[in-house]
């Protein structure tokens, strides 16, 4: 199976901050990387697909980049509703795997 | 509006069985592949099983292979997960979600999710 890691596991930030989360795959997955946001008690919400494509309805302050094994999710100018946990997911293999998550909380 | 509604979650003893259902509406169910993803309390997301739009192709994670079976009934717009030989480590919220496949590729970005069904395995 393809293993996914994320860093950091958690971070504290303030409204208006720029936040960057990194995801790494154990082998090359081309551009087959998706990002999700999850709030407590809710289902995950797709933010970015195929590494850098913004899902319909997702604010443009979210962006993704990367290819191969290294990927980044960036949130420009953090809004109050962005405090949540973020997961990366590789969709290169039929046997999908998720990263362990990055919790973004209020400083 | 796309809606996915899971049901069947419950408290079950170790070694027991349970069947989850995911009722779909608001889209052409038979055009979409489907998946189950679970989340243990306070933990991350774990992919469980996937099934093609016609039900002919299925995949299961190693952690559930031989115990869980994914299936679908396109005439009822419903996805299922039959769970047998349940273990304490299967305790989780189980989500169903959609993804899209063409004749040549599958795009396993999960656009639509249900609200989840809680399965608790405990004596």
PDB file of C-alpha atoms in Angstrom:
ATOM      1  CA  UNK A   1       0.000   0.000   0.000  1.00  0.00           C
ATOM      2  CA  UNK A   2       1.009   3.602  -0.555  1.00  0.00           C
ATOM      3  CA  UNK A   3       1.697   5.315   2.767  1.00  0.00           C
ATOM      4  CA  UNK A   4       0.810   8.964   3.262  1.00  0.00           C
ATOM      5  CA  UNK A   5       2.351  11.286   5.837  1.00  0.00           C
ATOM      6  CA  UNK A   6       1.413  14.849   6.740  1.00  0.00           C
ATOM      7  CA  UNK A   7       3.192  17.620   8.545  1.00  0.00           C
ATOM      8  CA  UNK A   8       2.647  19.194  10.884  1.00  0.00           C
ATOM      9  CA  UNK A   9       0.169  17.031  12.795  1.00  0.00           C
ATOM     10  CA  UNK A  10      -1.269  20.198  14.294  1.00  0.00           C
ATOM     11  CA  UNK A  11      -0.728  23.917  14.163  1.00  0.00           C
ATOM     12  CA  UNK A  12      -2.047  27.034  15.817  1.00  0.00           C
ATOM     13  CA  UNK A  13      -2.763  30.057  13.675  1.00  0.00           C
ATOM     14  CA  UNK A  14      -4.596  33.338  13.747  1.00  0.00           C
ATOM     15  CA  UNK A  15      -7.308  34.700  11.494  1.00  0.00           C
ATOM     16  CA  UNK A  16      -5.594  36.240   8.487  1.00  0.00           C
ATOM     17  CA  UNK A  17      -2.528  33.985   8.649  1.00  0.00           C
ATOM     18  CA  UNK A  18      -1.218  32.019   5.693  1.00  0.00           C
ATOM     19  CA  UNK A  19      -1.108  28.313   6.482  1.00  0.00           C
ATOM     20  CA  UNK A  20       0.805  25.582   4.658  1.00  0.00           C
ATOM     21  CA  UNK A  21       0.312  21.851   5.160  1.00  0.00           C
ATOM     22  CA  UNK A  22       2.570  19.257   3.573  1.00  0.00           C
ATOM     23  CA  UNK A  23       1.707  15.743   2.446  1.00  0.00           C
ATOM     24  CA  UNK A  24       4.191  13.112   1.285  1.00  0.00           C
ATOM     25  CA  UNK A  25       3.582   9.796  -0.445  1.00  0.00           C
ATOM     26  CA  UNK A  26       5.778   6.724  -0.003  1.00  0.00           C
ATOM     27  CA  UNK A  27       6.058   6.396  -3.793  1.00  0.00           C
ATOM     28  CA  UNK A  28       5.305   8.568  -6.772  1.00  0.00           C
ATOM     29  CA  UNK A  29       1.584   9.146  -7.256  1.00  0.00           C
ATOM     30  CA  UNK A  30       1.854  11.644 -10.118  1.00  0.00           C
ATOM     31  CA  UNK A  31      -0.868  14.239  -9.518  1.00  0.00           C
ATOM     32  CA  UNK A  32      -3.321  11.836  -7.863  1.00  0.00           C
ATOM     33  CA  UNK A  33      -3.644  13.704  -4.587  1.00  0.00           C
ATOM     34  CA  UNK A  34      -6.774  15.151  -3.014  1.00  0.00           C
ATOM     35  CA  UNK A  35      -7.347  17.342   0.045  1.00  0.00           C
ATOM     36  CA  UNK A  36     -10.326  17.270   2.410  1.00  0.00           C
ATOM     37  CA  UNK A  37     -11.466  19.490   5.270  1.00  0.00           C
ATOM     38  CA  UNK A  38     -13.333  17.943   8.187  1.00  0.00           C
ATOM     39  CA  UNK A  39     -15.063  19.698  11.057  1.00  0.00           C
ATOM     40  CA  UNK A  40     -16.053  17.903  14.273  1.00  0.00           C
ATOM     41  CA  UNK A  41     -19.052  15.638  13.869  1.00  0.00           C
ATOM     42  CA  UNK A  42     -19.238  16.224  10.121  1.00  0.00           C
ATOM     43  CA  UNK A  43     -18.288  14.293   7.018  1.00  0.00           C
ATOM     44  CA  UNK A  44     -15.129  15.311   5.157  1.00  0.00           C
ATOM     45  CA  UNK A  45     -15.479  17.920   2.419  1.00  0.00           C
ATOM     46  CA  UNK A  46     -13.441  17.762  -0.790  1.00  0.00           C
ATOM     47  CA  UNK A  47     -11.354  20.917  -1.259  1.00  0.00           C
ATOM     48  CA  UNK A  48      -8.739  20.109  -3.910  1.00  0.00           C
ATOM     49  CA  UNK A  49      -8.545  17.245  -6.413  1.00  0.00           C
ATOM     50  CA  UNK A  50      -5.741  16.117  -8.696  1.00  0.00           C
ATOM     51  CA  UNK A  51      -3.207  18.062  -6.627  1.00  0.00           C
ATOM     52  CA  UNK A  52      -4.170  21.575  -7.677  1.00  0.00           C
ATOM     53  CA  UNK A  53      -7.770  21.718  -8.887  1.00  0.00           C
ATOM     54  CA  UNK A  54     -10.199  23.645  -6.715  1.00  0.00           C
ATOM     55  CA  UNK A  55     -13.470  21.781  -6.116  1.00  0.00           C
ATOM     56  CA  UNK A  56     -16.578  23.703  -7.129  1.00  0.00           C
ATOM     57  CA  UNK A  57     -17.807  25.966  -4.357  1.00  0.00           C
ATOM     58  CA  UNK A  58     -14.532  25.990  -2.419  1.00  0.00           C
ATOM     59  CA  UNK A  59     -13.141  29.486  -1.704  1.00  0.00           C
ATOM     60  CA  UNK A  60     -10.164  30.581  -3.771  1.00  0.00           C
ATOM     61  CA  UNK A  61      -8.033  31.137  -0.656  1.00  0.00           C
ATOM     62  CA  UNK A  62      -7.444  27.371  -0.767  1.00  0.00           C
ATOM     63  CA  UNK A  63      -4.831  26.121  -3.199  1.00  0.00           C
ATOM     64  CA  UNK A  64      -2.844  22.960  -3.798  1.00  0.00           C
ATOM     65  CA  UNK A  65       0.417  22.165  -5.488  1.00  0.00           C
ATOM     66  CA  UNK A  66       2.902  19.372  -6.009  1.00  0.00           C
ATOM     67  CA  UNK A  67       3.457  16.185  -7.934  1.00  0.00           C
ATOM     68  CA  UNK A  68       5.235  12.896  -7.536  1.00  0.00           C
ATOM     69  CA  UNK A  69       5.659  12.405  -3.803  1.00  0.00           C
ATOM     70  CA  UNK A  70       5.447  15.915  -2.311  1.00  0.00           C
ATOM     71  CA  UNK A  71       2.330  18.040  -2.092  1.00  0.00           C
ATOM     72  CA  UNK A  72       1.197  21.195  -0.349  1.00  0.00           C
ATOM     73  CA  UNK A  73      -2.134  22.666   0.716  1.00  0.00           C
ATOM     74  CA  UNK A  74      -2.071  26.409   1.290  1.00  0.00           C
ATOM     75  CA  UNK A  75      -4.753  28.517   2.912  1.00  0.00           C
ATOM     76  CA  UNK A  76      -4.234  32.214   2.231  1.00  0.00           C
ATOM     77  CA  UNK A  77      -5.675  34.524   4.862  1.00  0.00           C
ATOM     78  CA  UNK A  78      -7.217  32.054   7.281  1.00  0.00           C
ATOM     79  CA  UNK A  79     -10.912  32.631   8.003  1.00  0.00           C
ATOM     80  CA  UNK A  80     -12.678  31.629  11.255  1.00  0.00           C
ATOM     81  CA  UNK A  81     -14.512  28.818   9.473  1.00  0.00           C
ATOM     82  CA  UNK A  82     -11.213  27.292   8.310  1.00  0.00           C
ATOM     83  CA  UNK A  83     -10.325  25.954  11.749  1.00  0.00           C
ATOM     84  CA  UNK A  84     -10.675  22.239  11.125  1.00  0.00           C
ATOM     85  CA  UNK A  85      -8.717  19.086  10.373  1.00  0.00           C
ATOM     86  CA  UNK A  86      -7.252  18.580   6.901  1.00  0.00           C
ATOM     87  CA  UNK A  87      -6.540  15.223   5.297  1.00  0.00           C
ATOM     88  CA  UNK A  88      -4.679  14.351   2.131  1.00  0.00           C
ATOM     89  CA  UNK A  89      -5.639  11.262   0.139  1.00  0.00           C
ATOM     90  CA  UNK A  90      -3.881   9.440  -2.669  1.00  0.00           C
ATOM     91  CA  UNK A  91      -6.108   8.266  -5.489  1.00  0.00           C
ATOM     92  CA  UNK A  92      -3.336   6.776  -7.614  1.00  0.00           C
ATOM     93  CA  UNK A  93      -4.095   3.256  -6.435  1.00  0.00           C
ATOM     94  CA  UNK A  94      -7.440   1.466  -6.282  1.00  0.00           C
ATOM     95  CA  UNK A  95      -6.463   0.921  -2.629  1.00  0.00           C
ATOM     96  CA  UNK A  96      -6.914   4.482  -1.462  1.00  0.00           C
ATOM     97  CA  UNK A  97      -5.014   5.764   1.550  1.00  0.00           C
ATOM     98  CA  UNK A  98      -5.343   8.921   3.616  1.00  0.00           C
ATOM     99  CA  UNK A  99      -2.810  10.956   5.502  1.00  0.00           C
ATOM    100  CA  UNK A 100      -3.153  11.088   9.305  1.00  0.00           C
ATOM    101  CA  UNK A 101      -4.513  14.623   9.282  1.00  0.00           C
ATOM    102  CA  UNK A 102      -3.441  18.116  10.303  1.00  0.00           C
ATOM    103  CA  UNK A 103      -5.507  19.929  12.905  1.00  0.00           C
ATOM    104  CA  UNK A 104      -5.601  23.695  12.500  1.00  0.00           C
ATOM    105  CA  UNK A 105      -6.728  25.482  15.631  1.00  0.00           C
ATOM    106  CA  UNK A 106      -6.916  29.018  16.888  1.00  0.00           C
ATOM    107  CA  UNK A 107      -3.817  30.569  18.382  1.00  0.00           C
TER     108      UNK A 107
ATOM    109  CA  UNK B   1     -29.413  17.905  -4.582  1.00  0.00           C
ATOM    110  CA  UNK B   2     -27.214  14.867  -3.997  1.00  0.00           C
ATOM    111  CA  UNK B   3     -28.126  13.032  -0.811  1.00  0.00           C
ATOM    112  CA  UNK B   4     -26.544   9.971   0.742  1.00  0.00           C
ATOM    113  CA  UNK B   5     -28.173   8.556   3.855  1.00  0.00           C
ATOM    114  CA  UNK B   6     -26.468   5.774   5.785  1.00  0.00           C
ATOM    115  CA  UNK B   7     -28.400   3.496   8.096  1.00  0.00           C
ATOM    116  CA  UNK B   8     -27.917   0.255   9.993  1.00  0.00           C
ATOM    117  CA  UNK B   9     -25.318   1.382  12.486  1.00  0.00           C
ATOM    118  CA  UNK B  10     -25.669  -0.199  15.921  1.00  0.00           C
ATOM    119  CA  UNK B  11     -23.995  -1.737  18.944  1.00  0.00           C
ATOM    120  CA  UNK B  12     -22.908  -5.308  18.191  1.00  0.00           C
ATOM    121  CA  UNK B  13     -20.917  -7.901  20.092  1.00  0.00           C
ATOM    122  CA  UNK B  14     -17.492  -9.067  18.895  1.00  0.00           C
ATOM    123  CA  UNK B  15     -17.911 -11.802  16.304  1.00  0.00           C
ATOM    124  CA  UNK B  16     -21.310 -10.481  15.289  1.00  0.00           C
ATOM    125  CA  UNK B  17     -22.627  -9.188  11.972  1.00  0.00           C
ATOM    126  CA  UNK B  18     -24.198  -5.990  10.730  1.00  0.00           C
ATOM    127  CA  UNK B  19     -25.311  -4.635   7.357  1.00  0.00           C
ATOM    128  CA  UNK B  20     -25.012  -0.956   6.567  1.00  0.00           C
ATOM    129  CA  UNK B  21     -27.076   0.688   3.850  1.00  0.00           C
ATOM    130  CA  UNK B  22     -26.524   3.926   1.986  1.00  0.00           C
ATOM    131  CA  UNK B  23     -29.610   5.292   0.225  1.00  0.00           C
ATOM    132  CA  UNK B  24     -28.802   7.640  -2.643  1.00  0.00           C
ATOM    133  CA  UNK B  25     -30.941  10.329  -4.221  1.00  0.00           C
ATOM    134  CA  UNK B  26     -30.577  13.441  -6.345  1.00  0.00           C
ATOM    135  CA  UNK B  27     -28.308  11.879  -8.951  1.00  0.00           C
ATOM    136  CA  UNK B  28     -28.135   8.905 -11.305  1.00  0.00           C
ATOM    137  CA  UNK B  29     -26.835   6.323  -8.854  1.00  0.00           C
ATOM    138  CA  UNK B  30     -26.026   3.734 -11.518  1.00  0.00           C
ATOM    139  CA  UNK B  31     -23.544   6.131 -13.155  1.00  0.00           C
ATOM    140  CA  UNK B  32     -21.308   6.407 -10.101  1.00  0.00           C
ATOM    141  CA  UNK B  33     -18.837   4.179  -8.346  1.00  0.00           C
ATOM    142  CA  UNK B  34     -19.231   4.127  -4.581  1.00  0.00           C
ATOM    143  CA  UNK B  35     -17.012   3.675  -1.578  1.00  0.00           C
ATOM    144  CA  UNK B  36     -17.098   3.193   2.200  1.00  0.00           C
ATOM    145  CA  UNK B  37     -14.691   5.130   4.410  1.00  0.00           C
ATOM    146  CA  UNK B  38     -14.579   4.774   8.175  1.00  0.00           C
ATOM    147  CA  UNK B  39     -13.300   6.861  11.051  1.00  0.00           C
ATOM    148  CA  UNK B  40     -12.600   5.402  14.472  1.00  0.00           C
ATOM    149  CA  UNK B  41     -13.377   7.732  17.405  1.00  0.00           C
ATOM    150  CA  UNK B  42     -10.811  10.544  17.501  1.00  0.00           C
ATOM    151  CA  UNK B  43      -8.827   9.022  14.633  1.00  0.00           C
ATOM    152  CA  UNK B  44      -8.226   9.626  10.949  1.00  0.00           C
ATOM    153  CA  UNK B  45      -9.958   8.389   7.827  1.00  0.00           C
ATOM    154  CA  UNK B  46      -9.568   4.809   6.605  1.00  0.00           C
ATOM    155  CA  UNK B  47     -10.750   3.602   3.226  1.00  0.00           C
ATOM    156  CA  UNK B  48     -12.732   0.350   3.597  1.00  0.00           C
ATOM    157  CA  UNK B  49     -14.249  -0.807   0.283  1.00  0.00           C
ATOM    158  CA  UNK B  50     -15.148   0.391  -3.203  1.00  0.00           C
ATOM    159  CA  UNK B  51     -17.461  -0.855  -5.938  1.00  0.00           C
ATOM    160  CA  UNK B  52     -17.864   0.017  -9.592  1.00  0.00           C
ATOM    161  CA  UNK B  53     -21.009   1.530 -11.013  1.00  0.00           C
ATOM    162  CA  UNK B  54     -22.338  -1.811 -12.250  1.00  0.00           C
ATOM    163  CA  UNK B  55     -21.244  -3.761  -9.177  1.00  0.00           C
ATOM    164  CA  UNK B  56     -18.857  -6.011 -11.070  1.00  0.00           C
ATOM    165  CA  UNK B  57     -15.636  -4.613  -9.626  1.00  0.00           C
ATOM    166  CA  UNK B  58     -14.998  -4.491  -5.897  1.00  0.00           C
ATOM    167  CA  UNK B  59     -12.014  -3.694  -3.696  1.00  0.00           C
ATOM    168  CA  UNK B  60     -11.572  -4.191   0.022  1.00  0.00           C
ATOM    169  CA  UNK B  61      -8.872  -2.999   2.399  1.00  0.00           C
ATOM    170  CA  UNK B  62      -6.681  -5.744   3.839  1.00  0.00           C
ATOM    171  CA  UNK B  63      -8.049  -4.935   7.305  1.00  0.00           C
ATOM    172  CA  UNK B  64     -11.553  -6.079   6.278  1.00  0.00           C
ATOM    173  CA  UNK B  65     -10.895  -8.529   3.448  1.00  0.00           C
ATOM    174  CA  UNK B  66     -12.739 -11.799   3.971  1.00  0.00           C
ATOM    175  CA  UNK B  67     -15.004 -10.244   6.599  1.00  0.00           C
ATOM    176  CA  UNK B  68     -16.720  -7.326   4.840  1.00  0.00           C
ATOM    177  CA  UNK B  69     -18.528  -7.366   1.479  1.00  0.00           C
ATOM    178  CA  UNK B  70     -19.572  -4.303  -0.489  1.00  0.00           C
ATOM    179  CA  UNK B  71     -22.525  -4.564  -2.859  1.00  0.00           C
ATOM    180  CA  UNK B  72     -25.136  -2.375  -4.507  1.00  0.00           C
ATOM    181  CA  UNK B  73     -28.660  -2.537  -5.898  1.00  0.00           C
ATOM    182  CA  UNK B  74     -28.988   0.012  -8.674  1.00  0.00           C
ATOM    183  CA  UNK B  75     -32.740  -0.623  -8.917  1.00  0.00           C
ATOM    184  CA  UNK B  76     -33.064   0.586  -5.317  1.00  0.00           C
ATOM    185  CA  UNK B  77     -30.359   3.277  -5.505  1.00  0.00           C
ATOM    186  CA  UNK B  78     -28.729   1.699  -2.486  1.00  0.00           C
ATOM    187  CA  UNK B  79     -25.205   0.718  -1.487  1.00  0.00           C
ATOM    188  CA  UNK B  80     -24.520  -1.921   1.149  1.00  0.00           C
ATOM    189  CA  UNK B  81     -21.722  -3.067   3.407  1.00  0.00           C
ATOM    190  CA  UNK B  82     -22.139  -6.513   4.946  1.00  0.00           C
ATOM    191  CA  UNK B  83     -19.864  -6.759   7.959  1.00  0.00           C
ATOM    192  CA  UNK B  84     -19.168 -10.165   9.526  1.00  0.00           C
ATOM    193  CA  UNK B  85     -16.829 -11.360  12.274  1.00  0.00           C
ATOM    194  CA  UNK B  86     -16.771  -7.867  13.730  1.00  0.00           C
ATOM    195  CA  UNK B  87     -13.924  -6.830  15.998  1.00  0.00           C
ATOM    196  CA  UNK B  88     -13.488  -4.029  18.525  1.00  0.00           C
ATOM    197  CA  UNK B  89     -11.174  -2.285  16.067  1.00  0.00           C
ATOM    198  CA  UNK B  90     -14.046  -2.024  13.563  1.00  0.00           C
ATOM    199  CA  UNK B  91     -15.734   0.494  15.880  1.00  0.00           C
ATOM    200  CA  UNK B  92     -16.084   3.648  13.790  1.00  0.00           C
ATOM    201  CA  UNK B  93     -18.358   6.012  11.951  1.00  0.00           C
ATOM    202  CA  UNK B  94     -18.859   4.576   8.471  1.00  0.00           C
ATOM    203  CA  UNK B  95     -19.361   7.001   5.593  1.00  0.00           C
ATOM    204  CA  UNK B  96     -20.471   6.236   2.056  1.00  0.00           C
ATOM    205  CA  UNK B  97     -19.227   8.474  -0.744  1.00  0.00           C
ATOM    206  CA  UNK B  98     -19.358   8.796  -4.528  1.00  0.00           C
ATOM    207  CA  UNK B  99     -16.661   8.847  -7.149  1.00  0.00           C
ATOM    208  CA  UNK B 100     -16.588   8.727 -10.912  1.00  0.00           C
ATOM    209  CA  UNK B 101     -15.120   6.284 -13.385  1.00  0.00           C
ATOM    210  CA  UNK B 102     -14.869   6.384 -17.153  1.00  0.00           C
ATOM    211  CA  UNK B 103     -14.192   3.385 -19.350  1.00  0.00           C
ATOM    212  CA  UNK B 104     -10.460   3.997 -18.912  1.00  0.00           C
ATOM    213  CA  UNK B 105      -9.932   5.626 -15.520  1.00  0.00           C
ATOM    214  CA  UNK B 106     -11.409   6.156 -12.089  1.00  0.00           C
ATOM    215  CA  UNK B 107     -11.209   9.495 -10.304  1.00  0.00           C
ATOM    216  CA  UNK B 108     -11.206   8.598  -6.647  1.00  0.00           C
ATOM    217  CA  UNK B 109     -11.841  12.087  -5.349  1.00  0.00           C
ATOM    218  CA  UNK B 110     -14.857  11.695  -3.120  1.00  0.00           C
ATOM    219  CA  UNK B 111     -17.192  14.565  -3.915  1.00  0.00           C
ATOM    220  CA  UNK B 112     -20.328  13.589  -2.046  1.00  0.00           C
ATOM    221  CA  UNK B 113     -20.517  12.033   1.408  1.00  0.00           C
ATOM    222  CA  UNK B 114     -23.262  10.807   3.686  1.00  0.00           C
ATOM    223  CA  UNK B 115     -23.566  11.911   7.302  1.00  0.00           C
ATOM    224  CA  UNK B 116     -22.175   8.624   8.617  1.00  0.00           C
ATOM    225  CA  UNK B 117     -23.421   5.626  10.604  1.00  0.00           C
ATOM    226  CA  UNK B 118     -21.888   4.668  13.943  1.00  0.00           C
ATOM    227  CA  UNK B 119     -20.903   1.054  14.436  1.00  0.00           C
ATOM    228  CA  UNK B 120     -19.826   0.065  17.935  1.00  0.00           C
ATOM    229  CA  UNK B 121     -18.354  -3.373  18.537  1.00  0.00           C
ATOM    230  CA  UNK B 122     -18.312  -4.173  22.231  1.00  0.00           C
ATOM    231  CA  UNK B 123     -19.430  -6.804  24.692  1.00  0.00           C
TER     232      UNK B 123
END
